[in-house]
Amino acid sequence: VAAESAVKGFLTDYYCTSESWSVRTSAQRVLEATNSWLHSQTRSQYAYDRDRGYVCTLSALVIKSTTGHIFHVGDSRIYRLRGNQLHQLTFDHSLQWELRASGQLPPGSDIAATVPKNVITRSLGPNANVQIDLEGPFPIELGDVYLLCSDGLTGRVEDHELGPIMGALPPEEAARVLVDLANLRGGPDNCT
């Protein structure tokens, strides 16, 4: 319910306001309103159960003319394949990623294996206010291929596998193959 509400809110409300405001302002206001609604629903329905509620991650890519803008909160990801180079354009808002980024979690160390990958530090809904990453504008080039995906996909399909599949298949087929591959490998989380 949370993810569906966030997507519908972003798509509907963004396009209703994007003509009068800048891309960044429109998206920021829509996502803040979405967060506020999810938070109020959680507080009213699950006030005594902190493990339940209306919570989701969101990664959105808005392409306007020849530029792109990214709006991101959580551990869903956005990738860009340009030529043969795959780049992750978002930063996971997870405990493991943030510890790595701050230098407190060296790759390959014994402690790295003990920090869970699924502890999210930011998402829509659990708190009254949320910090949303706003990136852009950045240039869109002819031939760029973008992948927006949940952690259910990236938890089972490695980055080095994404690029070749994205580059070899039409987008709809590549998406289907990536989801099927994640599910064949166990698919314990939702995969979109």
PDB file of C-alpha atoms in Angstrom, residues 22 30 40-41 46 54 61 67 71 77 80 94 100 105 107 112 124 127 133 135-136 138 141 144 166 171 180 182 191:
ATOM      1  CA  SER A  22      10.864  23.659 -11.152  1.00  0.00           C
ATOM      2  CA  VAL A  30       5.270  15.862  -3.749  1.00  0.00           C
ATOM      3  CA  SER A  40       0.079   9.941   9.463  1.00  0.00           C
ATOM      4  CA  GLN A  41      -1.409   6.602   8.294  1.00  0.00           C
ATOM      5  CA  TYR A  46      -0.027   1.220  14.017  1.00  0.00           C
ATOM      6  CA  TYR A  54       3.225   2.430   5.798  1.00  0.00           C
ATOM      7  CA  LEU A  61      14.017   9.467 -12.640  1.00  0.00           C
ATOM      8  CA  THR A  67      18.437  16.378 -18.841  1.00  0.00           C
ATOM      9  CA  PHE A  71      14.819  11.704  -6.514  1.00  0.00           C
ATOM     10  CA  ARG A  77      18.601   1.904  -7.022  1.00  0.00           C
ATOM     11  CA  ARG A  80      22.776   4.081 -16.095  1.00  0.00           C
ATOM     12  CA  SER A  94      21.413   1.577   4.462  1.00  0.00           C
ATOM     13  CA  ARG A 100      31.392   2.004   4.170  1.00  0.00           C
ATOM     14  CA  LEU A 105      33.560  -0.538   7.381  1.00  0.00           C
ATOM     15  CA  PRO A 107      35.626  -4.004   2.449  1.00  0.00           C
ATOM     16  CA  ALA A 112      31.772  -6.112   7.205  1.00  0.00           C
ATOM     17  CA  LEU A 124       9.254   7.291   3.257  1.00  0.00           C
ATOM     18  CA  ASN A 127       9.302   9.735  10.411  1.00  0.00           C
ATOM     19  CA  ASP A 133      18.470  12.895  -2.293  1.00  0.00           C
ATOM     20  CA  GLU A 135      20.424  14.841  -8.081  1.00  0.00           C
ATOM     21  CA  GLY A 136      20.595  16.754 -11.336  1.00  0.00           C
ATOM     22  CA  PHE A 138      22.615  15.820 -15.593  1.00  0.00           C
ATOM     23  CA  GLU A 141      22.840  11.029 -24.036  1.00  0.00           C
ATOM     24  CA  ASP A 144      21.699   5.727 -22.450  1.00  0.00           C
ATOM     25  CA  MET A 166      20.764  -4.334 -20.192  1.00  0.00           C
ATOM     26  CA  PRO A 171      14.300  -2.912 -22.175  1.00  0.00           C
ATOM     27  CA  ASP A 180      13.423 -13.992 -13.439  1.00  0.00           C
ATOM     28  CA  ALA A 182      16.649 -12.846  -9.153  1.00  0.00           C
ATOM     29  CA  CYS A 191      11.682  -7.748  -7.063  1.00  0.00           C
TER      30      CYS A 191
END
